[in-house]
Coordinates of C-alpha atoms in Angstrom, one line a residue:
Chain O
A1 CA 95.0 -6.8 112.8
Q2 CA 96.9 -5.1 110.1
K3 CA 95.6 -1.6 109.3
I4 CA 97.3 -1.6 105.8
T5 CA 98.0 -4.7 103.8
Q6 CA 100.2 -4.9 100.8
T7 CA 100.2 -8.5 99.6
Q8 CA 103.0 -8.3 97.0
P9 CA 106.3 -8.4 98.6
G10 CA 108.0 -8.0 95.1
M11 CA 107.1 -7.6 91.6
F12 CA 108.9 -7.6 88.2
V13 CA 107.3 -5.8 85.4
Q14 CA 108.8 -5.0 81.8
E15 CA 109.6 -1.5 80.9
K16 CA 106.6 0.4 79.3
E17 CA 104.1 -2.1 80.7
A18 CA 101.4 -0.8 83.3
V19 CA 101.7 -1.9 86.9
T20 CA 99.1 -2.3 89.8
L21 CA 100.4 -2.3 93.3
D22 CA 97.8 -3.7 95.8
C23 CA 96.6 -2.0 98.9
T24 CA 93.9 -3.0 101.4
Y25 CA 93.1 -1.0 104.5
D26 CA 91.2 -1.5 107.8
T27 CA 89.5 1.4 109.6
S28 CA 86.1 2.3 111.3
D29 CA 86.8 6.0 110.9
P30 CA 84.6 7.6 108.1
S31 CA 87.1 10.2 107.4
Y32 CA 90.5 9.1 106.2
G33 CA 93.2 9.7 103.7
L34 CA 95.2 7.3 101.8
F35 CA 98.8 7.9 100.5
W36 CA 101.3 6.4 98.4
Y37 CA 104.9 7.0 98.7
K38 CA 107.9 5.7 96.7
Q39 CA 111.2 4.9 98.6
P40 CA 114.2 4.5 96.2
S41 CA 117.4 3.0 97.5
S42 CA 118.6 6.3 98.5
G43 CA 116.0 6.2 101.4
E44 CA 113.8 9.3 101.0
M45 CA 110.1 8.9 101.0
I46 CA 108.6 10.4 97.9
F47 CA 104.9 11.4 98.1
L48 CA 103.0 10.1 94.8
I49 CA 99.4 10.5 95.4
Y50 CA 96.5 11.0 97.8
Q51 CA 93.0 9.8 98.1
G52 CA 90.5 11.0 100.4
S53 CA 87.8 8.9 101.8
Y54 CA 85.1 11.3 100.7
D55 CA 86.6 12.0 97.2
Q56 CA 84.1 10.8 94.6
Q57 CA 86.7 10.4 91.8
N58 CA 89.7 8.4 91.6
A59 CA 92.9 10.6 92.2
T60 CA 95.4 10.8 89.2
E61 CA 98.8 12.5 89.2
G62 CA 100.5 12.1 85.9
R63 CA 101.5 8.4 85.3
Y64 CA 100.1 7.4 88.6
S65 CA 96.3 6.8 89.4
L66 CA 94.7 5.3 92.3
N67 CA 91.9 2.6 91.8
F68 CA 89.9 3.4 95.0
Q69 CA 87.0 1.0 96.0
K70 CA 85.8 2.2 99.4
A71 CA 83.2 -0.8 99.8
R72 CA 86.1 -3.2 99.4
K73 CA 88.5 -1.0 101.4
S74 CA 91.2 -1.2 98.7
A75 CA 93.3 1.6 97.1
N76 CA 95.5 0.2 94.6
L77 CA 98.2 2.2 93.0
V78 CA 98.5 2.0 89.1
I79 CA 101.5 3.1 87.1
S80 CA 101.1 3.5 83.6
A81 CA 104.0 3.1 81.1
S82 CA 106.5 1.9 83.6
Q83 CA 110.0 3.4 83.4
L84 CA 113.3 2.0 84.7
G85 CA 113.4 4.8 87.3
D86 CA 110.2 3.5 88.9
S87 CA 112.1 0.8 90.4
A88 CA 111.9 1.4 94.2
M89 CA 109.9 0.4 97.3
Y90 CA 106.3 1.5 97.3
F91 CA 104.2 2.1 100.5
C92 CA 100.6 2.6 101.0
A93 CA 99.7 4.5 104.1
M94 CA 96.6 5.9 105.9
R95 CA 95.9 8.8 108.1
E96 CA 92.7 8.5 110.3
T97 CA 90.8 11.5 111.9
F98 CA 92.5 12.3 115.2
T99 CA 89.9 11.4 117.7
G100 CA 92.1 11.4 120.7
G101 CA 93.9 8.4 122.2
G102 CA 95.1 7.3 118.6
A103 CA 98.4 7.6 117.1
D104 CA 98.5 10.8 114.9
G105 CA 100.7 9.9 112.1
L106 CA 100.5 7.9 109.1
T107 CA 100.1 4.1 109.3
F108 CA 102.2 2.4 106.6
G109 CA 102.1 -1.1 105.0
K110 CA 105.0 -3.3 104.6
G111 CA 105.6 -2.1 101.0
T112 CA 106.1 -3.6 97.6
H113 CA 109.6 -4.0 96.0
L114 CA 108.9 -3.0 92.3
I115 CA 111.7 -3.8 89.8
I116 CA 111.4 -2.6 86.1
Q117 CA 113.1 -4.7 83.8
P118 CA 114.5 -3.5 80.3
Chain W
G1 CA 116.9 24.2 100.8
A2 CA 113.2 23.8 100.2
G3 CA 112.9 20.1 101.6
V4 CA 113.1 18.5 105.1
S5 CA 116.8 17.9 106.0
Q6 CA 118.1 15.6 108.6
S7 CA 121.5 15.1 110.3
P8 CA 123.5 13.2 110.6
R9 CA 122.7 10.9 107.5
Y10 CA 124.6 8.0 109.1
K11 CA 125.3 7.3 112.8
V12 CA 127.1 4.4 114.4
A13 CA 127.0 4.1 118.3
K14 CA 128.2 1.8 120.7
R15 CA 125.6 0.1 122.8
G16 CA 124.8 2.3 125.8
Q17 CA 125.9 5.6 124.1
D18 CA 123.3 8.4 123.8
V19 CA 122.6 9.9 120.4
A20 CA 120.9 13.0 119.1
L21 CA 119.2 13.1 115.7
R22 CA 118.3 16.6 114.1
C23 CA 115.3 17.4 111.8
D24 CA 115.0 20.6 110.0
P25 CA 111.3 20.8 108.6
I26 CA 110.1 22.9 105.5
S27 CA 110.0 26.3 106.6
G28 CA 106.5 27.4 108.0
H29 CA 105.3 23.9 108.4
V30 CA 103.3 23.5 111.5
S31 CA 103.5 19.7 112.0
L32 CA 106.5 17.6 112.6
F33 CA 106.6 13.7 112.7
W34 CA 109.1 11.1 113.7
Y35 CA 109.2 7.6 112.3
Q36 CA 111.3 4.5 112.8
Q37 CA 111.7 2.3 109.9
A38 CA 113.4 -1.1 110.7
L39 CA 115.0 -3.2 107.8
G40 CA 112.6 -4.3 105.2
Q41 CA 109.5 -2.9 107.0
G42 CA 107.4 0.3 106.5
P43 CA 108.1 3.4 108.8
E44 CA 106.4 3.3 112.2
F45 CA 105.2 6.4 113.8
L46 CA 107.0 7.7 116.9
T47 CA 105.8 11.0 117.9
Y48 CA 104.1 14.1 116.6
F49 CA 104.6 18.0 117.2
Q50 CA 102.4 20.9 116.4
N51 CA 104.6 23.8 116.6
E52 CA 106.5 23.4 119.8
A53 CA 103.8 21.1 121.5
Q54 CA 104.3 17.4 121.4
L55 CA 100.8 16.4 121.1
D56 CA 101.3 12.5 120.6
K57 CA 104.2 10.4 121.7
S58 CA 102.3 7.0 121.8
G59 CA 104.7 5.6 119.3
L60 CA 108.0 6.1 121.3
P61 CA 109.0 2.5 122.2
S62 CA 110.6 3.2 125.7
D63 CA 111.5 6.1 128.0
R64 CA 115.0 6.0 126.3
F65 CA 113.4 7.9 123.6
F66 CA 112.7 11.5 123.9
A67 CA 111.9 14.3 121.3
E68 CA 111.7 18.0 121.4
R69 CA 110.9 21.0 119.3
P70 CA 111.6 23.9 121.6
E71 CA 111.1 26.9 119.1
G72 CA 108.5 25.1 116.9
S73 CA 110.9 24.6 114.0
V74 CA 114.0 22.4 114.3
S75 CA 113.5 19.1 116.2
T76 CA 115.8 16.8 118.1
L77 CA 115.1 12.9 118.6
K78 CA 117.4 11.7 121.5
I79 CA 117.9 8.0 122.2
Q80 CA 119.6 7.3 125.6
R81 CA 121.7 4.2 126.3
T82 CA 121.2 3.0 122.8
Q83 CA 120.4 -0.8 122.3
Q84 CA 121.1 -2.9 119.3
E85 CA 117.4 -3.2 118.5
D86 CA 117.5 0.7 118.2
S87 CA 119.2 0.2 114.8
A88 CA 117.0 1.6 112.2
V89 CA 116.4 4.4 109.9
Y90 CA 114.7 7.5 111.6
L91 CA 112.7 9.4 109.3
C92 CA 111.4 13.0 109.9
A93 CA 108.3 14.5 108.1
S94 CA 106.5 17.8 108.2
S95 CA 103.2 19.2 106.9
L96 CA 101.8 22.5 106.6
L97 CA 98.9 22.3 109.1
G98 CA 98.1 20.9 112.3
T99 CA 95.6 18.5 113.5
G100 CA 91.7 19.0 112.7
G101 CA 89.4 17.8 110.3
L102 CA 91.5 18.5 107.3
A103 CA 94.5 16.9 108.7
V104 CA 93.8 13.6 107.1
Q105 CA 94.4 15.1 103.6
E106 CA 97.7 16.9 104.7
T107 CA 100.6 15.4 102.7
Q108 CA 103.7 14.7 104.9
Y109 CA 106.9 15.5 103.4
F110 CA 110.0 13.5 104.4
G111 CA 113.6 14.0 104.9
P112 CA 116.3 11.6 103.8
G113 CA 116.4 9.8 107.2
T114 CA 119.2 9.1 109.5
R115 CA 120.6 5.5 109.3
L116 CA 121.4 4.4 112.9
L117 CA 123.6 1.5 113.6
V118 CA 124.1 0.3 117.3
L119 CA 127.0 -2.1 117.7

């Protein structure tokens, strides 16, 4: 089963509109972290925002916010007032507590290609 | 520089050649990760170091893949007898702390990647 599911392969959004990128995850670990990264065409993964499983409030970082619904296992990224420079691939990722025998890195979704139109 | 650096940025290899990819993490970062990103996919975890110790190599696809970090800073990912299916972007990431309960919240900072093409 997919641990991270991003159901939107691509999205077109008008400049200055808000956009929501979907992410659902699957884990039985009570302690985990959720991350969003941006990958422009240059290839580098740029960290955007983090949400911990025990955090009571939704994370925010400037124009980025995370709509965290723990019971539904979703962690959608919201970008307010989109800009042309927001055009990129966006990846949702999860890190579970290392309990031994499991991979210690981030597990990524397949990504969403966001294109901002003028 | 302050960020993670990787070299070379691009590598073309003939099938059967050995390649070595270098990663320079952020100074002082304890943890170092290697990921493989196939075209159109998200990165997939390969291996993890805490200082010089390789604590997890569960993602290495075959015994042709070998990674080291002998002095706990620079790391090298070596691929022996390259195959066409090894063509991908290889990303390196580092984070400040090691494993443990707080590790789930540790942000990983990525380098620009090495784009490997095996002909």
